[in-house]
Amino acid sequence: MATPEITSHYFNRIAFKNFTKNAIRQFGKTGWTVSQVGFGGYRVHHISEQHIAALKRALLGGVNLIDTSSNYTDGGSEILVGNVMLNLVNLGKIARDEIVVVSKAGYVQGQNLKLVQEREAKEEPFQDVVKYMDGCWHCIHPDFLENQLRLSLGRLRLDSLDVYLLHNPEYFLHDARKKGYLDLDSARNEYYRRIKLAFEWLEEKTAQGTIRAYGVSSNTFPNASDEFEFTSLERLLEIAEQVSANHHFQIIQFPFNLYETGACLTRNQANDSKTLLELARERQLATLVNRPLNAMTDAGMIRLASFRKTESEVIEREFNTRLQKLKELESLLTAEILDSLPPEINKENVQNIFVVSAQMASARERFKGWSHWDHVKSNMLLPQISSYLFYLNDKLKDDPRLSIWAKEYLQTLNQLCEAITLHYENGAEKMSGNIMGQLDRMPADLHRSNTLSQKALRLLGSVDGIDCVLLGMRKVKYVYDALATMSESQVQ
């Protein structure tokens, strides 16, 4: 478990000489010292060599806070964190106590959804399940949290967890508003009753030493106080104090970026006299920022990052080459591999899954822009195909032919996706350039940072009350963006 002394030593050992003083933060009342930018584990998976390399580079370079969740890539994110940390600890590259590990629970998706549905079928259901929509339920009842913490610790390969957060509990309010089964006062009373039950359980876990501190990650912390789905930090503090005079409710997480500024501008606490950040500072709560580069606006998502500009002829050539190769691999599967699969594997399902070439033929026209394409690629296409290839490889460990085919297929698919990404990046590059120009005119020496993401991260990190900004680091180049943001060389 992370300790104040050892987290401080981490920076003396690894990063102190290269980082600005502002890049090393005290994490609220926990006593831990953390990096200004943390490793966001939203879309990483343990089967990706790229993600493994990125997390290693981050931990060895000066990023000592990792944020993950039980539902991120259906548990694959937690497995990645556990595997990489254990590997580096065993090699003597890092100490476990240097790293602050944050995980979250609440979402009922993927494996969790199957578990909850199986319990219902046995007439042993979890209580207080919010059936928000097909494929996405939610629950913060202590019985469910107990199950989730045990599974998370197993995937993380840890005996204890530094921080455990309730993950977007406002799904209950979303559901109540959407379906209209409770008025505002009744919905809020029930919402905070459920949170109190969870806090009581979380205090038990801290007393047992299973977790060190807890908190809430909510997208509605920055909302106006009269909005139906608003989560009140003031109310959560009152609940924590009712549960224990020496409570361990010490961390909050919320979205904050150049467009979504409610955390520091919207007065929604203490009878609308204080902002979220003002109250958090006053009560010495540690703050984690998510979505620093993905701004949700009325016009859709805006990606606050620099994009490449690529000649259309290069994209056309690369796209056609990779698409043709994918077609050939899918034909090879049908002609030479499918019939040799064992009977327990449904051959029709396999054939129906590996028709990606036909689906991707029109990919450069089908999506609304870079954000839409990136969402489908990162959250649907690649995870689904990767998971199924992992399943096939596991079932046919002794068949080198399938293993070779699967590796080549995934490599080709990634190359095709990269060509499509280049196409959509060309469209996003103009907006990115305009935002960079505006930031460079601000009196903060932001022109010294090379990319829009570095400028945005530095600006967020300069806001009083922000302890750690979580950056999705699926690639090593994203890690270097984070390290450059915190480096002396960027501000001299």
Tab-separated table of C-alpha atoms in Angstrom:
chain	number	residue	atom	x	y	z
A	1	MET	CA	0.000	0.000	0.000
A	2	ALA	CA	1.269	3.501	-0.803
A	3	THR	CA	2.810	5.463	2.071
A	4	PRO	CA	3.632	9.177	2.418
A	5	GLU	CA	7.334	8.556	2.967
A	6	ILE	CA	7.826	6.162	0.054
A	7	THR	CA	5.738	8.113	-2.482
A	8	SER	CA	7.894	11.142	-1.684
A	9	HIS	CA	11.042	9.044	-2.094
A	10	TYR	CA	9.814	7.955	-5.557
A	11	PHE	CA	10.275	11.486	-6.893
A	12	ASN	CA	13.644	11.930	-5.251
A	13	ARG	CA	14.740	8.702	-6.905
A	14	ILE	CA	13.128	8.969	-10.349
A	15	ALA	CA	11.817	12.340	-11.319
A	16	PHE	CA	12.814	15.180	-9.033
A	17	LYS	CA	15.686	16.535	-11.128
A	18	ASN	CA	13.589	16.719	-14.289
A	19	PHE	CA	10.225	17.887	-12.962
A	20	THR	CA	9.008	21.338	-12.036
A	21	LYS	CA	8.132	21.854	-8.388
A	22	ASN	CA	4.491	22.231	-9.457
A	23	ALA	CA	4.521	18.788	-11.081
A	24	ILE	CA	4.808	17.030	-7.710
A	25	ARG	CA	1.668	17.350	-5.575
A	26	GLN	CA	0.416	16.561	-2.097
A	27	PHE	CA	-2.671	14.397	-2.520
A	28	GLY	CA	-5.147	15.981	-0.149
A	29	LYS	CA	-5.061	14.725	3.440
A	30	THR	CA	-3.840	11.250	2.413
A	31	GLY	CA	-0.215	12.351	2.883
A	32	TRP	CA	0.836	10.803	-0.433
A	33	THR	CA	2.957	12.641	-2.976
A	34	VAL	CA	1.702	12.161	-6.530
A	35	SER	CA	2.542	13.277	-10.033
A	36	GLN	CA	0.566	16.157	-11.539
A	37	VAL	CA	-0.472	13.826	-14.391
A	38	GLY	CA	-1.726	10.316	-13.619
A	39	PHE	CA	-2.079	7.220	-15.800
A	40	GLY	CA	-5.702	6.907	-16.932
A	41	GLY	CA	-6.572	3.251	-17.572
A	42	TYR	CA	-9.903	3.697	-19.353
A	43	ARG	CA	-9.097	1.982	-22.659
A	44	VAL	CA	-6.031	-0.142	-21.926
A	45	HIS	CA	-5.920	-3.933	-21.999
A	46	HIS	CA	-3.442	-6.501	-20.743
A	47	ILE	CA	-3.177	-8.238	-24.128
A	48	SER	CA	-1.852	-5.111	-25.861
A	49	GLU	CA	1.942	-4.844	-26.054
A	50	GLN	CA	1.505	-1.147	-26.791
A	51	HIS	CA	-0.418	-0.589	-23.567
A	52	ILE	CA	2.086	-2.634	-21.558
A	53	ALA	CA	4.952	-0.519	-22.918
A	54	ALA	CA	3.085	2.714	-22.158
A	55	LEU	CA	2.384	1.828	-18.521
A	56	LYS	CA	5.978	0.712	-17.971
A	57	ARG	CA	7.317	3.937	-19.446
A	58	ALA	CA	4.965	5.985	-17.255
A	59	LEU	CA	5.911	4.238	-14.008
A	60	LEU	CA	9.626	4.430	-14.781
A	61	GLY	CA	9.432	8.027	-15.938
A	62	GLY	CA	7.734	9.746	-13.019
A	63	VAL	CA	3.994	8.973	-13.125
A	64	ASN	CA	3.080	7.358	-9.806
A	65	LEU	CA	-0.727	7.425	-9.773
A	66	ILE	CA	-2.763	4.913	-11.766
A	67	ASP	CA	-6.538	5.162	-12.175
A	68	THR	CA	-8.490	2.126	-13.381
A	69	SER	CA	-11.897	0.489	-12.838
A	70	SER	CA	-13.540	-2.914	-12.727
A	71	ASN	CA	-15.387	-2.214	-15.988
A	72	TYR	CA	-12.502	-0.762	-18.014
A	73	THR	CA	-12.043	-3.179	-20.945
A	74	ASP	CA	-14.094	-5.654	-18.895
A	75	GLY	CA	-11.343	-6.127	-16.327
A	76	GLY	CA	-8.473	-6.063	-18.822
A	77	SER	CA	-7.283	-2.688	-17.550
A	78	GLU	CA	-6.904	-3.931	-13.982
A	79	ILE	CA	-5.085	-7.044	-15.188
A	80	LEU	CA	-2.661	-4.839	-17.130
A	81	VAL	CA	-1.951	-2.729	-14.046
A	82	GLY	CA	-1.427	-5.788	-11.870
A	83	ASN	CA	0.857	-7.550	-14.342
A	84	VAL	CA	3.031	-4.531	-15.113
A	85	MET	CA	3.410	-3.441	-11.507
A	86	LEU	CA	4.307	-6.935	-10.319
A	87	ASN	CA	6.844	-7.285	-13.119
A	88	LEU	CA	8.545	-3.981	-12.282
A	89	VAL	CA	8.492	-4.689	-8.542
A	90	ASN	CA	10.076	-8.119	-9.078
A	91	LEU	CA	12.763	-6.524	-11.248
A	92	GLY	CA	13.481	-3.964	-8.525
A	93	LYS	CA	12.517	-1.072	-10.817
A	94	ILE	CA	9.784	0.270	-8.547
A	95	ALA	CA	8.471	-0.380	-5.040
A	96	ARG	CA	4.785	-1.135	-4.518
A	97	ASP	CA	4.564	1.565	-1.815
A	98	GLU	CA	5.673	4.249	-4.297
A	99	ILE	CA	2.587	3.886	-6.479
A	100	VAL	CA	-0.940	5.089	-5.689
A	101	VAL	CA	-3.460	2.690	-7.256
A	102	VAL	CA	-7.043	3.888	-7.692
A	103	SER	CA	-9.876	1.617	-8.801
A	104	LYS	CA	-13.621	2.048	-8.999
A	105	ALA	CA	-16.819	0.001	-8.920
A	106	GLY	CA	-20.468	0.431	-9.837
A	107	TYR	CA	-20.874	-0.429	-13.514
A	108	VAL	CA	-22.629	-3.674	-14.394
A	109	GLN	CA	-21.391	-4.533	-17.869
A	110	GLY	CA	-19.701	-7.457	-19.619
A	111	GLN	CA	-18.685	-10.106	-17.090
A	112	ASN	CA	-20.395	-8.180	-14.289
A	113	LEU	CA	-23.698	-8.115	-16.161
A	114	LYS	CA	-23.518	-11.857	-16.713
A	115	LEU	CA	-22.826	-12.356	-12.988
A	116	VAL	CA	-25.761	-10.179	-11.914
A	117	GLN	CA	-28.125	-11.864	-14.365
A	118	GLU	CA	-27.039	-15.306	-13.166
A	119	ARG	CA	-27.765	-14.261	-9.586
A	120	GLU	CA	-31.233	-13.098	-10.625
A	121	ALA	CA	-31.880	-16.378	-12.423
A	122	LYS	CA	-31.053	-18.227	-9.180
A	123	GLU	CA	-33.385	-15.868	-7.270
A	124	GLU	CA	-30.382	-14.540	-5.326
A	125	PRO	CA	-30.263	-11.029	-6.810
A	126	PHE	CA	-28.050	-8.164	-5.725
A	127	GLN	CA	-30.103	-5.373	-4.196
A	128	ASP	CA	-30.540	-1.860	-5.583
A	129	VAL	CA	-29.530	-2.687	-9.162
A	130	VAL	CA	-30.272	0.163	-11.593
A	131	LYS	CA	-31.256	-1.343	-14.950
A	132	TYR	CA	-30.382	1.770	-16.891
A	133	MET	CA	-30.256	0.313	-20.401
A	134	ASP	CA	-29.546	-2.936	-22.242
A	135	GLY	CA	-25.927	-3.868	-21.625
A	136	CYS	CA	-25.347	-1.215	-18.960
A	137	TRP	CA	-26.711	-1.586	-15.436
A	138	HIS	CA	-25.361	-0.084	-12.239
A	139	CYS	CA	-25.099	-0.989	-8.560
A	140	ILE	CA	-23.350	0.370	-5.451
A	141	HIS	CA	-24.977	-1.912	-2.886
A	142	PRO	CA	-22.427	-3.282	-0.347
A	143	ASP	CA	-22.996	-6.898	-1.432
A	144	PHE	CA	-22.094	-6.017	-5.007
A	145	LEU	CA	-19.154	-3.842	-3.934
A	146	GLU	CA	-17.819	-6.717	-1.814
A	147	ASN	CA	-17.852	-8.945	-4.864
A	148	GLN	CA	-16.250	-6.284	-7.047
A	149	LEU	CA	-13.450	-5.455	-4.626
A	150	ARG	CA	-12.491	-9.119	-4.338
A	151	LEU	CA	-12.383	-9.464	-8.135
A	152	SER	CA	-10.460	-6.204	-8.572
A	153	LEU	CA	-7.804	-7.153	-6.018
A	154	GLY	CA	-7.367	-10.475	-7.802
A	155	ARG	CA	-6.917	-8.824	-11.195
A	156	LEU	CA	-4.605	-6.177	-9.725
A	157	ARG	CA	-2.624	-8.881	-7.885
A	158	LEU	CA	-2.792	-6.826	-4.706
A	159	ASP	CA	-3.741	-7.577	-1.110
A	160	SER	CA	-4.999	-4.037	-0.528
A	161	LEU	CA	-5.991	-0.989	-2.539
A	162	ASP	CA	-4.964	2.612	-1.974
A	163	VAL	CA	-8.163	4.274	-3.213
A	164	TYR	CA	-11.603	2.821	-3.992
A	165	LEU	CA	-14.192	5.051	-5.654
A	166	LEU	CA	-17.910	4.685	-6.274
A	167	HIS	CA	-18.053	4.969	-10.059
A	168	ASN	CA	-20.701	7.391	-11.335
A	169	PRO	CA	-23.398	6.567	-8.768
A	170	GLU	CA	-25.586	9.220	-10.414
A	171	TYR	CA	-26.788	6.516	-12.804
A	172	PHE	CA	-29.596	6.081	-10.262
A	173	LEU	CA	-30.616	9.716	-10.821
A	174	HIS	CA	-30.277	9.327	-14.607
A	175	ASP	CA	-32.654	6.379	-14.445
A	176	ALA	CA	-35.162	8.037	-12.092
A	177	ARG	CA	-35.356	11.129	-14.320
A	178	LYS	CA	-35.549	9.167	-17.576
A	179	LYS	CA	-38.276	6.801	-16.382
A	180	GLY	CA	-40.057	9.342	-14.195
A	181	TYR	CA	-40.725	7.065	-11.232
A	182	LEU	CA	-39.546	9.549	-8.547
A	183	ASP	CA	-39.789	13.287	-8.029
A	184	LEU	CA	-36.599	15.256	-7.367
A	185	ASP	CA	-36.731	15.213	-3.558
A	186	SER	CA	-37.606	11.522	-3.371
A	187	ALA	CA	-34.926	10.623	-5.916
A	188	ARG	CA	-32.249	12.537	-4.015
A	189	ASN	CA	-33.243	11.034	-0.671
A	190	GLU	CA	-32.972	7.535	-2.113
A	191	TYR	CA	-29.727	8.404	-3.909
A	192	TYR	CA	-27.992	9.532	-0.750
A	193	ARG	CA	-29.431	6.595	1.229
A	194	ARG	CA	-27.682	4.246	-1.187
A	195	ILE	CA	-24.455	6.219	-0.958
A	196	LYS	CA	-24.597	6.110	2.843
A	197	LEU	CA	-24.878	2.302	2.761
A	198	ALA	CA	-21.840	2.213	0.480
A	199	PHE	CA	-19.883	4.593	2.745
A	200	GLU	CA	-20.620	2.392	5.763
A	201	TRP	CA	-19.214	-0.593	3.900
A	202	LEU	CA	-16.198	1.420	2.709
A	203	GLU	CA	-15.401	2.441	6.286
A	204	GLU	CA	-15.451	-1.232	7.281
A	205	LYS	CA	-12.946	-1.972	4.518
A	206	THR	CA	-10.618	0.809	5.694
A	207	ALA	CA	-10.829	-0.534	9.266
A	208	GLN	CA	-9.843	-3.960	7.940
A	209	GLY	CA	-6.930	-2.483	5.984
A	210	THR	CA	-8.297	-3.671	2.630
A	211	ILE	CA	-8.447	-0.095	1.320
A	212	ARG	CA	-6.666	3.019	2.567
A	213	ALA	CA	-9.123	5.720	1.454
A	214	TYR	CA	-12.299	6.053	-0.579
A	215	GLY	CA	-14.314	8.545	-2.520
A	216	VAL	CA	-16.674	9.174	-5.414
A	217	SER	CA	-16.115	9.642	-9.117
A	218	SER	CA	-19.062	11.559	-10.543
A	219	ASN	CA	-19.626	13.350	-13.829
A	220	THR	CA	-22.291	15.491	-12.141
A	221	PHE	CA	-20.194	17.032	-9.357
A	222	PRO	CA	-19.733	20.204	-11.482
A	223	ASN	CA	-23.435	20.498	-12.450
A	224	ALA	CA	-25.703	23.306	-11.287
A	225	SER	CA	-27.284	22.450	-7.933
A	226	ASP	CA	-30.846	22.542	-9.308
A	227	GLU	CA	-30.181	19.917	-11.985
A	228	PHE	CA	-31.888	16.580	-11.361
A	229	GLU	CA	-28.666	14.567	-11.679
A	230	PHE	CA	-26.454	16.867	-9.575
A	231	THR	CA	-24.217	15.175	-7.003
A	232	SER	CA	-23.591	17.392	-3.964
A	233	LEU	CA	-20.123	17.191	-2.430
A	234	GLU	CA	-21.474	18.991	0.630
A	235	ARG	CA	-24.089	16.263	1.126
A	236	LEU	CA	-21.485	13.515	0.703
A	237	LEU	CA	-19.308	15.098	3.382
A	238	GLU	CA	-22.282	15.225	5.736
A	239	ILE	CA	-22.963	11.520	5.104
A	240	ALA	CA	-19.314	10.611	5.686
A	241	GLU	CA	-19.342	12.481	9.010
A	242	GLN	CA	-22.526	10.666	10.047
A	243	VAL	CA	-20.871	7.337	9.271
A	244	SER	CA	-17.644	8.108	11.154
A	245	ALA	CA	-16.118	11.098	12.903
A	246	ASN	CA	-12.766	9.939	11.529
A	247	HIS	CA	-14.020	9.003	8.068
A	248	HIS	CA	-11.799	8.115	5.123
A	249	PHE	CA	-13.834	9.885	2.414
A	250	GLN	CA	-10.842	11.722	1.000
A	251	ILE	CA	-10.917	11.706	-2.819
A	252	ILE	CA	-13.236	12.981	-5.542
A	253	GLN	CA	-13.003	12.623	-9.317
A	254	PHE	CA	-14.802	14.691	-11.960
A	255	PRO	CA	-14.506	15.919	-15.575
A	256	PHE	CA	-12.625	19.170	-16.181
A	257	ASN	CA	-11.178	20.591	-19.388
A	258	LEU	CA	-10.987	23.796	-21.441
A	259	TYR	CA	-14.699	23.562	-22.317
A	260	GLU	CA	-16.174	21.850	-19.237
A	261	THR	CA	-15.181	24.330	-16.533
A	262	GLY	CA	-17.970	23.827	-13.992
A	263	ALA	CA	-15.633	22.530	-11.275
A	264	CYS	CA	-14.009	25.934	-10.878
A	265	LEU	CA	-16.703	28.308	-12.191
A	266	THR	CA	-20.110	26.928	-11.135
A	267	ARG	CA	-21.130	27.845	-7.573
A	268	ASN	CA	-23.109	24.779	-6.578
A	269	GLN	CA	-22.040	24.101	-2.961
A	270	ALA	CA	-22.987	25.697	0.385
A	271	ASN	CA	-26.194	27.321	-0.873
A	272	ASP	CA	-24.487	28.122	-4.178
A	273	SER	CA	-21.828	30.236	-2.487
A	274	LYS	CA	-18.855	28.001	-3.344
A	275	THR	CA	-17.582	26.023	-6.292
A	276	LEU	CA	-16.722	22.322	-6.164
A	277	LEU	CA	-13.000	23.091	-6.068
A	278	GLU	CA	-13.400	25.716	-3.352
A	279	LEU	CA	-15.183	23.271	-1.058
A	280	ALA	CA	-12.724	20.480	-1.880
A	281	ARG	CA	-9.778	22.732	-0.994
A	282	GLU	CA	-11.463	23.855	2.212
A	283	ARG	CA	-11.988	20.237	3.317
A	284	GLN	CA	-8.582	19.050	2.070
A	285	LEU	CA	-10.033	16.516	-0.337
A	286	ALA	CA	-7.753	15.099	-3.013
A	287	THR	CA	-8.980	15.840	-6.541
A	288	LEU	CA	-8.663	13.747	-9.693
A	289	VAL	CA	-9.604	15.184	-13.084
A	290	ASN	CA	-10.838	12.967	-15.897
A	291	ARG	CA	-11.554	13.776	-19.563
A	292	PRO	CA	-8.895	16.531	-19.687
A	293	LEU	CA	-8.589	16.224	-23.466
A	294	ASN	CA	-12.102	15.006	-24.375
A	295	ALA	CA	-14.517	17.907	-24.035
A	296	MET	CA	-18.223	17.077	-24.193
A	297	THR	CA	-20.017	20.014	-25.810
A	298	ASP	CA	-23.423	20.640	-27.393
A	299	ALA	CA	-21.711	20.172	-30.763
A	300	GLY	CA	-20.299	16.788	-29.741
A	301	MET	CA	-16.915	15.733	-28.376
A	302	ILE	CA	-13.905	17.966	-29.071
A	303	ARG	CA	-10.510	16.303	-28.811
A	304	LEU	CA	-7.981	18.718	-27.310
A	305	ALA	CA	-4.909	17.289	-28.978
A	306	SER	CA	-2.732	17.948	-31.982
A	307	PHE	CA	-3.361	15.903	-35.111
A	308	ARG	CA	-1.225	14.814	-38.017
A	309	LYS	CA	-1.731	16.121	-41.542
A	310	THR	CA	-1.274	13.370	-44.141
A	311	GLU	CA	-1.472	13.528	-47.935
A	312	SER	CA	-4.709	11.976	-49.188
A	313	GLU	CA	-2.784	9.839	-51.730
A	314	VAL	CA	-0.796	8.230	-48.899
A	315	ILE	CA	-3.970	7.464	-46.952
A	316	GLU	CA	-5.679	6.021	-50.046
A	317	ARG	CA	-2.754	3.716	-50.813
A	318	GLU	CA	-2.376	2.522	-47.227
A	319	PHE	CA	-6.123	1.997	-46.780
A	320	ASN	CA	-6.507	-0.106	-49.941
A	321	THR	CA	-3.411	-2.206	-49.183
A	322	ARG	CA	-4.497	-3.051	-45.626
A	323	LEU	CA	-8.126	-3.642	-46.605
A	324	GLN	CA	-7.068	-6.109	-49.308
A	325	LYS	CA	-4.779	-7.928	-46.885
A	326	LEU	CA	-7.607	-8.218	-44.336
A	327	LYS	CA	-9.884	-9.697	-47.020
A	328	GLU	CA	-7.232	-12.279	-47.870
A	329	LEU	CA	-6.825	-13.286	-44.237
A	330	GLU	CA	-10.593	-13.667	-43.815
A	331	SER	CA	-10.709	-15.845	-46.954
A	332	LEU	CA	-7.843	-17.942	-45.588
A	333	LEU	CA	-9.785	-18.484	-42.357
A	334	THR	CA	-12.807	-19.739	-44.295
A	335	ALA	CA	-10.868	-21.901	-46.745
A	336	GLU	CA	-8.186	-23.520	-44.577
A	337	ILE	CA	-8.774	-23.033	-40.848
A	338	LEU	CA	-12.506	-23.033	-40.135
A	339	ASP	CA	-13.119	-26.755	-40.770
A	340	SER	CA	-10.289	-27.755	-38.435
A	341	LEU	CA	-11.777	-25.986	-35.407
A	342	PRO	CA	-12.999	-28.311	-32.635
A	343	PRO	CA	-16.766	-28.969	-32.420
A	344	GLU	CA	-17.261	-26.918	-29.230
A	345	ILE	CA	-16.443	-23.753	-31.201
A	346	ASN	CA	-19.376	-22.529	-33.283
A	347	LYS	CA	-17.935	-22.183	-36.796
A	348	GLU	CA	-20.808	-20.028	-38.016
A	349	ASN	CA	-20.197	-17.518	-35.215
A	350	VAL	CA	-16.495	-17.375	-36.076
A	351	GLN	CA	-17.259	-16.745	-39.740
A	352	ASN	CA	-19.801	-14.048	-38.876
A	353	ILE	CA	-17.328	-12.236	-36.632
A	354	PHE	CA	-14.443	-12.085	-39.081
A	355	VAL	CA	-16.117	-10.066	-41.830
A	356	VAL	CA	-14.491	-6.814	-40.795
A	357	SER	CA	-13.124	-6.034	-44.258
A	358	ALA	CA	-16.644	-5.655	-45.646
A	359	GLN	CA	-17.674	-3.480	-42.711
A	360	MET	CA	-14.589	-1.252	-42.995
A	361	ALA	CA	-14.765	-0.725	-46.755
A	362	SER	CA	-16.871	2.419	-46.257
A	363	ALA	CA	-15.314	3.493	-42.937
A	364	ARG	CA	-13.976	6.778	-44.320
A	365	GLU	CA	-17.526	7.933	-45.116
A	366	ARG	CA	-19.579	6.356	-42.302
A	367	PHE	CA	-18.472	8.302	-39.254
A	368	LYS	CA	-19.247	11.865	-38.195
A	369	GLY	CA	-15.636	12.747	-37.459
A	370	TRP	CA	-12.508	11.743	-35.543
A	371	SER	CA	-14.281	11.442	-32.168
A	372	HIS	CA	-17.024	9.182	-33.528
A	373	TRP	CA	-14.543	6.937	-35.328
A	374	ASP	CA	-12.172	6.802	-32.352
A	375	HIS	CA	-15.031	5.788	-30.038
A	376	VAL	CA	-16.149	2.934	-32.306
A	377	LYS	CA	-12.576	1.779	-32.953
A	378	SER	CA	-11.372	1.906	-29.355
A	379	ASN	CA	-14.495	0.811	-27.470
A	380	MET	CA	-16.145	-1.608	-29.863
A	381	LEU	CA	-14.187	-2.845	-32.873
A	382	LEU	CA	-10.696	-3.505	-31.495
A	383	PRO	CA	-11.737	-4.751	-28.019
A	384	GLN	CA	-14.281	-7.172	-29.486
A	385	ILE	CA	-11.946	-8.602	-32.100
A	386	SER	CA	-9.018	-8.757	-29.647
A	387	SER	CA	-11.121	-10.548	-27.033
A	388	TYR	CA	-12.366	-13.124	-29.538
A	389	LEU	CA	-8.867	-13.764	-30.879
A	390	PHE	CA	-7.695	-14.205	-27.281
A	391	TYR	CA	-10.516	-16.713	-26.737
A	392	LEU	CA	-9.613	-18.689	-29.884
A	393	ASN	CA	-5.929	-18.739	-29.006
A	394	ASP	CA	-6.739	-19.992	-25.529
A	395	LYS	CA	-8.939	-22.778	-26.918
A	396	LEU	CA	-6.363	-23.846	-29.508
A	397	LYS	CA	-3.056	-23.381	-27.718
A	398	ASP	CA	-1.456	-26.272	-29.590
A	399	ASP	CA	-2.375	-25.070	-33.089
A	400	PRO	CA	0.468	-22.815	-34.335
A	401	ARG	CA	-1.361	-22.165	-37.604
A	402	LEU	CA	-4.216	-20.380	-35.857
A	403	SER	CA	-1.815	-18.476	-33.611
A	404	ILE	CA	0.125	-17.170	-36.610
A	405	TRP	CA	-3.085	-16.246	-38.420
A	406	ALA	CA	-4.538	-14.453	-35.388
A	407	LYS	CA	-1.389	-12.411	-34.853
A	408	GLU	CA	-1.278	-11.355	-38.505
A	409	TYR	CA	-4.991	-10.573	-38.540
A	410	LEU	CA	-4.812	-8.289	-35.511
A	411	GLN	CA	-1.717	-6.544	-36.861
A	412	THR	CA	-3.398	-5.933	-40.225
A	413	LEU	CA	-6.592	-4.715	-38.572
A	414	ASN	CA	-4.622	-2.236	-36.476
A	415	GLN	CA	-2.835	-1.007	-39.606
A	416	LEU	CA	-6.155	-0.561	-41.408
A	417	CYS	CA	-7.561	1.339	-38.435
A	418	GLU	CA	-4.499	3.583	-38.466
A	419	ALA	CA	-5.130	4.463	-42.117
A	420	ILE	CA	-8.750	5.346	-41.305
A	421	THR	CA	-7.564	7.378	-38.310
A	422	LEU	CA	-5.230	9.392	-40.547
A	423	HIS	CA	-8.208	10.243	-42.751
A	424	TYR	CA	-10.239	11.600	-39.832
A	425	GLU	CA	-7.226	13.344	-38.300
A	426	ASN	CA	-6.968	15.472	-41.421
A	427	GLY	CA	-10.436	16.813	-40.651
A	428	ALA	CA	-9.666	17.460	-36.976
A	429	GLU	CA	-6.298	19.144	-37.534
A	430	LYS	CA	-7.770	22.517	-38.524
A	431	MET	CA	-9.799	22.939	-35.290
A	432	SER	CA	-6.821	21.804	-33.235
A	433	GLY	CA	-4.641	24.470	-34.846
A	434	ASN	CA	-7.197	27.190	-34.099
A	435	ILE	CA	-7.368	26.246	-30.396
A	436	MET	CA	-3.569	26.139	-30.138
A	437	GLY	CA	-3.354	29.635	-31.604
A	438	GLN	CA	-5.775	30.988	-29.010
A	439	LEU	CA	-3.914	29.334	-26.104
A	440	ASP	CA	-0.577	30.670	-27.295
A	441	ARG	CA	-1.911	34.207	-26.848
A	442	MET	CA	-2.611	33.571	-23.152
A	443	PRO	CA	-0.125	34.946	-20.582
A	444	ALA	CA	1.130	31.557	-19.391
A	445	ASP	CA	4.027	30.782	-21.725
A	446	LEU	CA	1.916	28.019	-23.240
A	447	HIS	CA	3.612	28.644	-26.575
A	448	ARG	CA	6.630	26.806	-25.127
A	449	SER	CA	4.683	23.538	-25.120
A	450	ASN	CA	4.831	21.689	-28.421
A	451	THR	CA	1.381	20.097	-28.654
A	452	LEU	CA	-2.185	21.074	-27.866
A	453	SER	CA	-2.453	18.256	-25.321
A	454	GLN	CA	0.615	19.573	-23.451
A	455	LYS	CA	-0.821	23.094	-23.427
A	456	ALA	CA	-4.207	21.842	-22.163
A	457	LEU	CA	-2.636	19.656	-19.444
A	458	ARG	CA	-0.371	22.446	-18.227
A	459	LEU	CA	-3.293	24.860	-18.076
A	460	LEU	CA	-5.450	22.445	-16.062
A	461	GLY	CA	-2.554	21.662	-13.755
A	462	SER	CA	-2.170	25.362	-12.965
A	463	VAL	CA	-5.714	25.606	-11.537
A	464	ASP	CA	-5.680	25.887	-7.758
A	465	GLY	CA	-7.184	22.797	-6.152
A	466	ILE	CA	-6.397	20.301	-8.914
A	467	ASP	CA	-4.114	17.574	-7.570
A	468	CYS	CA	-3.818	15.113	-10.448
A	469	VAL	CA	-5.002	15.168	-14.060
A	470	LEU	CA	-5.701	11.698	-15.468
A	471	LEU	CA	-4.444	11.225	-19.007
A	472	GLY	CA	-5.311	8.188	-21.096
A	473	MET	CA	-1.869	6.806	-21.984
A	474	ARG	CA	-2.506	4.006	-24.462
A	475	LYS	CA	0.659	4.873	-26.383
A	476	VAL	CA	4.192	5.673	-25.305
A	477	LYS	CA	3.951	9.003	-27.149
A	478	TYR	CA	1.070	9.969	-24.832
A	479	VAL	CA	3.322	9.176	-21.868
A	480	TYR	CA	5.975	11.496	-23.278
A	481	ASP	CA	3.299	14.209	-23.587
A	482	ALA	CA	2.571	13.796	-19.868
A	483	LEU	CA	6.246	13.845	-18.895
A	484	ALA	CA	6.912	16.885	-21.071
A	485	THR	CA	4.022	18.678	-19.378
A	486	MET	CA	5.745	18.209	-16.015
A	487	SER	CA	9.299	18.819	-17.189
A	488	GLU	CA	11.484	21.856	-16.468
A	489	SER	CA	12.492	22.004	-20.114
A	490	GLN	CA	8.974	23.056	-21.076
A	491	VAL	CA	8.922	26.214	-18.964
A	492	GLN	CA	12.445	27.635	-19.103
